[in-house]
Amino acid sequence: MPEVVSEKPKIAVVGGGIAGSTIALYLSEIGLNVSLFEKGPSLVNGPPICHLHAGGNLYRDISDQQCLTLLKESIDLVRFYPNAVDYRPTVIAVPTDDSGRPQDLLPRLKKLQAEYAKLIKYDPRNKVLGESADYFKLYDRSQVEALKEQPTVEKPLHLDDWIIPVAKNIDLEKVQFPLIMVQEYGLNLFRLASSARLSLDQKENCQLLLNHKVTDIAKSAEKSRWLVTYQHEGRIQHEAFDFLINAAGFKTGKLDDLLGFKRERLVEFKAAYVSRWDECKTTWPEVIFFGERGTPKGMAQFTPYPGGYFQLHGMTKSITLFEEGLVRSSAHSAQPQLDRKFLDKIDNEWTPSEVKTRTRLAINHVAHYIPAFEKASVVPKPLYGAQQIPGRDASLRAADVSFVDDHYARCEIVKASSVLSMADAITKQLITLGYVDKGVYGKRDFATVSRLDDKQISRYAESLCRERNYPVSLTQRTVAN
Ligand SMILES: Cc1cc2nc3c(=O)[nH]c(=O)nc-3n(C[C@H](O)[C@H](O)[C@H](O)COP(=O)(O)OP(=O)(O)OC[C@H]3O[C@@H](n4cnc5c(N)ncnc54)[C@H](O)[C@@H]3O)c2cc1C
């Protein structure tokens, strides 16, 4: 049985995305000394996050087990960052020209519903997605036609209220029935960034090092195992640490390479687009139109924000996906090499003409199903970035962490909801090393985040949003908790 070591070990976390920020916060909550290195000026500044994925229902191609894992992990995340969640449902439509049928989705939805009921029974605080009986609801054509005649509801209270704008606006000839409403919520990137930053600011045992780029890591023969070299304001400095957490996002492989650690992984560059629909005066759910990934009929995702703003994904190569946008690691390097044109986009932004072309294509892709949306306008900055996927299966969605050395963890989340499973796995390792008492394993309810003031979260989220040149509506939620 490991004994708790007497001198406090020093933990370095490299990368302040959702993975690094959350693990730094988690470990400081359980009493460890943490230094969080982030090369950028603010936290959670990487690729976008807009869906919670509470059940993985956006992915028909993944296993039921992955969906069940995503459900449990999402519930954990809602409990951890309640103010970052947009509590609006999602409506899933299967197009008439799709090879699948809505009925094919039912066995999995029933499994998810039963699992949700089980999780609530285990701990009533898990009831964060509404009643388990309402986890999903089916709407046949006659119900949709009847709801089409109802006036829209500004603040939807009942499940049916959410279907009204869908019924009024989508081309009912282009979708199969039933439509499926599911309690798949939104996740707000700016509010997540704000919640993480405001919480970390309160932790005296977490040193938050923004604008600090880690440039080298060496294994040391001393008691402290890692010598971290970093650059800040042009100066190079070094510091020794006992445990290293690599949370560098799509650059995780770069740190692996510095240490000579092998790892197979994929990296994919993708983008979502922002549009404004002036004529829209109603409250929308998220709407998903299924389609085969990578073909011109790839899935369309219509994600609402207040003020008539919509974030759009189109899983075609001319919208969200890119030709040569998916790359893999090699025998010589754990870092998949993205083409320069993608790295330029990440580091220096896009050309206005490309933004316009791709956003227009995204608008048209959605307008195929929601004709009135054709009038939406282009907002001049997409949300984009590269994400890593451990292993070689590009459809993997539930992944968390891997260890090479006893004192080295690689965060490899694919979806934000996996961060607390990742925190559990790292905590388990730290218990084995005797860094913390085993009683902290699986801890969830920390006062720091839950005590944050919602107005303060909004204010800081807005300042981040302005700094990053996005409309402030993207910090707002359709439904707050
Ligand atoms: C278009 C798109 C849409 C997506 N939508 C969703 C969604 O709806 N829901 C969802 O859950 N997920 C979504 N994802 C995936 C999600 O964005 C990623 O899984 C998530 O951001 C990964 O978080 P991370 O903390 O691991 O990495 P990142 O957010 O990339 O953070 C890594 C950080 O490390 C820093 N860093 C790197 N190297 C160094 C260094 N040497 N020194 C210091 N700092 C360094 C970087 O600056 C960065 O801030 C989407 C991804 C894309 C591309």
Short mmCIF file of C-alpha atoms in Angstrom, two decimals, residues 222-441:
data_model
loop_
_atom_site.label_atom_id
_atom_site.label_comp_id
_atom_site.label_asym_id
_atom_site.label_seq_id
_atom_site.Cartn_x
_atom_site.Cartn_y
_atom_site.Cartn_z
CA GLU A 222 17.72 13.79 -9.79
CA LYS A 223 14.86 13.20 -7.38
CA SER A 224 12.73 15.54 -9.49
CA ARG A 225 12.18 13.67 -12.70
CA TRP A 226 11.52 16.28 -15.37
CA LEU A 227 13.42 19.40 -16.30
CA VAL A 228 11.00 21.68 -18.12
CA THR A 229 12.39 24.49 -20.27
CA TYR A 230 10.03 27.31 -21.15
CA GLN A 231 9.99 30.65 -22.84
CA HIS A 232 8.26 33.72 -21.45
CA GLU A 233 8.64 37.27 -22.77
CA GLY A 234 11.72 36.23 -24.73
CA ARG A 235 13.48 34.71 -21.68
CA ILE A 236 14.34 31.02 -21.40
CA GLN A 237 13.88 29.45 -17.96
CA HIS A 238 14.01 25.95 -16.46
CA GLU A 239 12.16 24.28 -13.61
CA ALA A 240 12.17 20.75 -12.21
CA PHE A 241 8.97 18.76 -11.63
CA ASP A 242 8.06 15.35 -10.21
CA PHE A 243 5.14 14.52 -12.49
CA LEU A 244 4.43 15.73 -16.00
CA ILE A 245 1.01 15.98 -17.64
CA ASN A 246 1.11 16.47 -21.39
CA ALA A 247 -2.14 18.26 -22.33
CA ALA A 248 -0.82 19.98 -25.45
CA GLY A 249 -3.88 19.11 -27.60
CA PHE A 250 -3.00 18.33 -31.21
CA LYS A 251 0.64 18.98 -30.33
CA THR A 252 0.81 16.20 -27.69
CA GLY A 253 3.09 14.27 -30.06
CA LYS A 254 5.66 17.08 -30.04
CA LEU A 255 6.30 16.56 -26.33
CA ASP A 256 6.30 12.77 -26.80
CA ASP A 257 8.99 13.27 -29.46
CA LEU A 258 11.13 15.40 -27.11
CA LEU A 259 11.19 12.46 -24.72
CA GLY A 260 11.51 9.75 -27.37
CA PHE A 261 8.12 8.22 -26.46
CA LYS A 262 6.33 6.38 -29.26
CA ARG A 263 2.59 6.77 -29.81
CA GLU A 264 0.18 6.19 -32.67
CA ARG A 265 -2.33 8.98 -33.11
CA LEU A 266 -4.34 10.94 -35.65
CA VAL A 267 -4.77 14.69 -35.93
CA GLU A 268 -7.68 16.26 -37.81
CA PHE A 269 -8.19 19.87 -38.83
CA LYS A 270 -11.88 20.90 -38.91
CA ALA A 271 -14.00 24.04 -38.82
CA ALA A 272 -17.45 25.25 -37.82
CA TYR A 273 -18.95 28.46 -39.21
CA VAL A 274 -20.90 31.31 -37.69
CA SER A 275 -23.93 32.86 -39.37
CA ARG A 276 -26.60 35.40 -38.52
CA TRP A 277 -30.25 34.90 -39.43
CA ASP A 278 -31.87 38.32 -38.95
CA GLU A 279 -35.40 37.12 -39.70
CA CYS A 280 -35.22 34.51 -36.95
CA LYS A 281 -37.27 35.69 -34.00
CA THR A 282 -37.74 32.40 -32.22
CA THR A 283 -35.95 30.03 -29.84
CA TRP A 284 -34.54 26.99 -31.63
CA PRO A 285 -33.30 23.63 -30.41
CA GLU A 286 -30.16 22.27 -32.04
CA VAL A 287 -31.12 20.43 -35.25
CA ILE A 288 -29.10 17.61 -36.79
CA PHE A 289 -29.70 16.29 -40.30
CA PHE A 290 -27.88 12.98 -40.62
CA GLY A 291 -25.72 12.16 -43.63
CA GLU A 292 -22.70 10.13 -44.63
CA ARG A 293 -19.47 11.76 -43.40
CA GLY A 294 -17.14 13.05 -46.10
CA THR A 295 -19.73 12.90 -48.91
CA PRO A 296 -21.58 15.98 -50.29
CA LYS A 297 -24.53 14.83 -48.16
CA GLY A 298 -22.52 14.80 -44.90
CA MET A 299 -24.35 15.55 -41.64
CA ALA A 300 -25.58 19.15 -41.19
CA GLN A 301 -25.55 20.58 -37.65
CA PHE A 302 -27.51 23.73 -36.84
CA THR A 303 -26.51 25.03 -33.40
CA PRO A 304 -28.48 27.99 -32.01
CA TYR A 305 -27.26 30.92 -29.91
CA PRO A 306 -29.40 33.85 -28.78
CA GLY A 307 -29.72 36.91 -31.04
CA GLY A 308 -30.22 35.00 -34.31
CA TYR A 309 -26.71 33.51 -34.40
CA PHE A 310 -26.16 29.92 -35.53
CA GLN A 311 -23.02 27.81 -35.57
CA LEU A 312 -22.91 25.42 -38.52
CA HIS A 313 -21.11 22.18 -39.24
CA GLY A 314 -21.40 20.34 -42.54
CA MET A 315 -19.51 17.06 -42.62
CA THR A 316 -18.44 17.47 -46.24
CA LYS A 317 -14.95 18.20 -47.53
CA SER A 318 -15.91 21.66 -48.70
CA ILE A 319 -17.36 22.75 -45.31
CA THR A 320 -16.17 21.27 -41.98
CA LEU A 321 -13.76 18.66 -43.30
CA PHE A 322 -10.75 19.35 -45.52
CA GLU A 323 -8.93 17.41 -48.21
CA GLU A 324 -5.78 16.04 -46.46
CA GLY A 325 -7.10 17.42 -43.15
CA LEU A 326 -6.69 14.03 -41.39
CA VAL A 327 -3.08 12.93 -40.81
CA ARG A 328 -1.42 10.13 -38.84
CA SER A 329 1.77 9.72 -36.82
CA SER A 330 4.70 7.79 -38.29
CA ALA A 331 7.27 5.28 -37.07
CA HIS A 332 9.67 8.21 -36.55
CA SER A 333 7.37 10.71 -34.86
CA ALA A 334 4.43 10.62 -32.46
CA GLN A 335 3.37 13.98 -33.93
CA PRO A 336 1.19 13.74 -37.06
CA GLN A 337 2.30 16.41 -39.53
CA LEU A 338 -0.51 18.70 -40.66
CA ASP A 339 0.11 20.47 -43.94
CA ARG A 340 1.48 24.04 -43.63
CA LYS A 341 -1.80 25.48 -45.03
CA PHE A 342 -3.68 24.20 -41.92
CA LEU A 343 -1.01 25.34 -39.45
CA ASP A 344 -1.14 28.79 -41.10
CA LYS A 345 -4.89 28.90 -40.55
CA ILE A 346 -4.44 27.99 -36.87
CA ASP A 347 -1.61 30.48 -36.30
CA ASN A 348 -2.56 33.37 -38.61
CA GLU A 349 -6.30 33.09 -39.33
CA TRP A 350 -8.00 32.60 -42.72
CA THR A 351 -8.35 34.62 -45.87
CA PRO A 352 -11.71 36.49 -45.93
CA SER A 353 -12.63 34.92 -49.27
CA GLU A 354 -12.23 31.37 -47.94
CA VAL A 355 -14.32 32.22 -44.87
CA LYS A 356 -17.03 33.63 -47.10
CA THR A 357 -17.04 30.68 -49.51
CA ARG A 358 -17.09 27.97 -46.82
CA THR A 359 -19.65 29.76 -44.60
CA ARG A 360 -21.92 30.31 -47.62
CA LEU A 361 -21.65 26.59 -48.47
CA ALA A 362 -22.52 25.77 -44.84
CA ILE A 363 -25.57 28.06 -44.99
CA ASN A 364 -26.73 26.43 -48.24
CA HIS A 365 -26.13 22.96 -46.79
CA VAL A 366 -28.55 23.72 -43.93
CA ALA A 367 -30.93 25.68 -46.20
CA HIS A 368 -31.50 22.49 -48.18
CA TYR A 369 -33.59 21.39 -45.15
CA ILE A 370 -34.54 24.82 -43.70
CA PRO A 371 -35.23 26.88 -46.85
CA ALA A 372 -35.74 30.24 -45.08
CA PHE A 373 -32.23 29.98 -43.62
CA GLU A 374 -30.89 30.77 -47.10
CA LYS A 375 -31.15 34.46 -46.14
CA ALA A 376 -28.64 34.07 -43.28
CA SER A 377 -25.47 36.12 -43.54
CA VAL A 378 -21.82 35.21 -43.09
CA VAL A 379 -20.14 36.19 -39.80
CA PRO A 380 -16.51 36.82 -40.62
CA LYS A 381 -14.71 34.40 -38.32
CA PRO A 382 -15.17 30.63 -38.18
CA LEU A 383 -14.38 28.44 -35.17
CA TYR A 384 -11.67 25.96 -36.08
CA GLY A 385 -8.68 23.95 -35.00
CA ALA A 386 -7.04 20.56 -34.96
CA GLN A 387 -7.94 17.77 -32.58
CA GLN A 388 -6.03 14.61 -31.75
CA ILE A 389 -7.47 11.10 -31.72
CA PRO A 390 -5.34 8.43 -30.02
CA GLY A 391 -4.73 5.23 -31.99
CA ARG A 392 -5.75 4.75 -35.61
CA ASP A 393 -9.58 4.67 -35.51
CA ALA A 394 -10.77 8.07 -36.78
CA SER A 395 -14.29 7.41 -35.47
CA LEU A 396 -13.16 7.07 -31.81
CA ARG A 397 -15.06 9.58 -29.65
CA ALA A 398 -14.57 8.45 -26.02
CA ALA A 399 -10.89 8.53 -25.02
CA ASP A 400 -9.04 10.01 -22.06
CA VAL A 401 -5.42 9.42 -21.02
CA SER A 402 -2.42 7.12 -21.45
CA PHE A 403 0.75 6.66 -19.38
CA VAL A 404 4.24 5.75 -20.56
CA ASP A 405 6.51 6.39 -17.64
CA ASP A 406 4.98 6.16 -14.13
CA HIS A 407 5.45 9.92 -13.89
CA TYR A 408 4.17 10.97 -17.33
CA ALA A 409 0.51 11.22 -18.41
CA ARG A 410 -0.75 12.14 -21.85
CA CYS A 411 -4.22 13.68 -22.01
CA GLU A 412 -5.82 12.49 -25.22
CA ILE A 413 -9.46 13.49 -24.98
CA VAL A 414 -11.49 13.56 -28.18
CA LYS A 415 -14.59 15.08 -26.59
CA ALA A 416 -14.57 17.62 -23.75
CA SER A 417 -16.92 15.42 -21.70
CA SER A 418 -14.10 12.88 -21.13
CA VAL A 419 -12.04 15.26 -18.95
CA LEU A 420 -13.26 13.90 -15.61
CA SER A 421 -12.58 10.27 -16.57
CA MET A 422 -9.12 11.55 -17.48
CA ALA A 423 -8.84 13.25 -14.06
CA ASP A 424 -9.82 9.98 -12.33
CA ALA A 425 -7.19 7.97 -14.23
CA ILE A 426 -4.45 10.49 -13.39
CA THR A 427 -5.56 10.66 -9.74
CA LYS A 428 -5.35 6.86 -9.55
CA GLN A 429 -1.76 7.05 -10.76
CA LEU A 430 -0.91 9.78 -8.24
CA ILE A 431 -2.40 7.63 -5.46
CA THR A 432 -0.15 4.74 -6.56
CA LEU A 433 2.84 7.08 -6.32
CA GLY A 434 1.78 8.12 -2.82
CA TYR A 435 1.19 11.76 -3.83
CA VAL A 436 -2.38 11.87 -2.50
CA ASP A 437 -4.57 9.85 -0.20
CA LYS A 438 -6.77 7.20 -1.84
CA GLY A 439 -9.85 8.85 -0.32
CA VAL A 440 -9.74 11.55 -3.03
CA TYR A 441 -10.33 9.11 -5.89
#
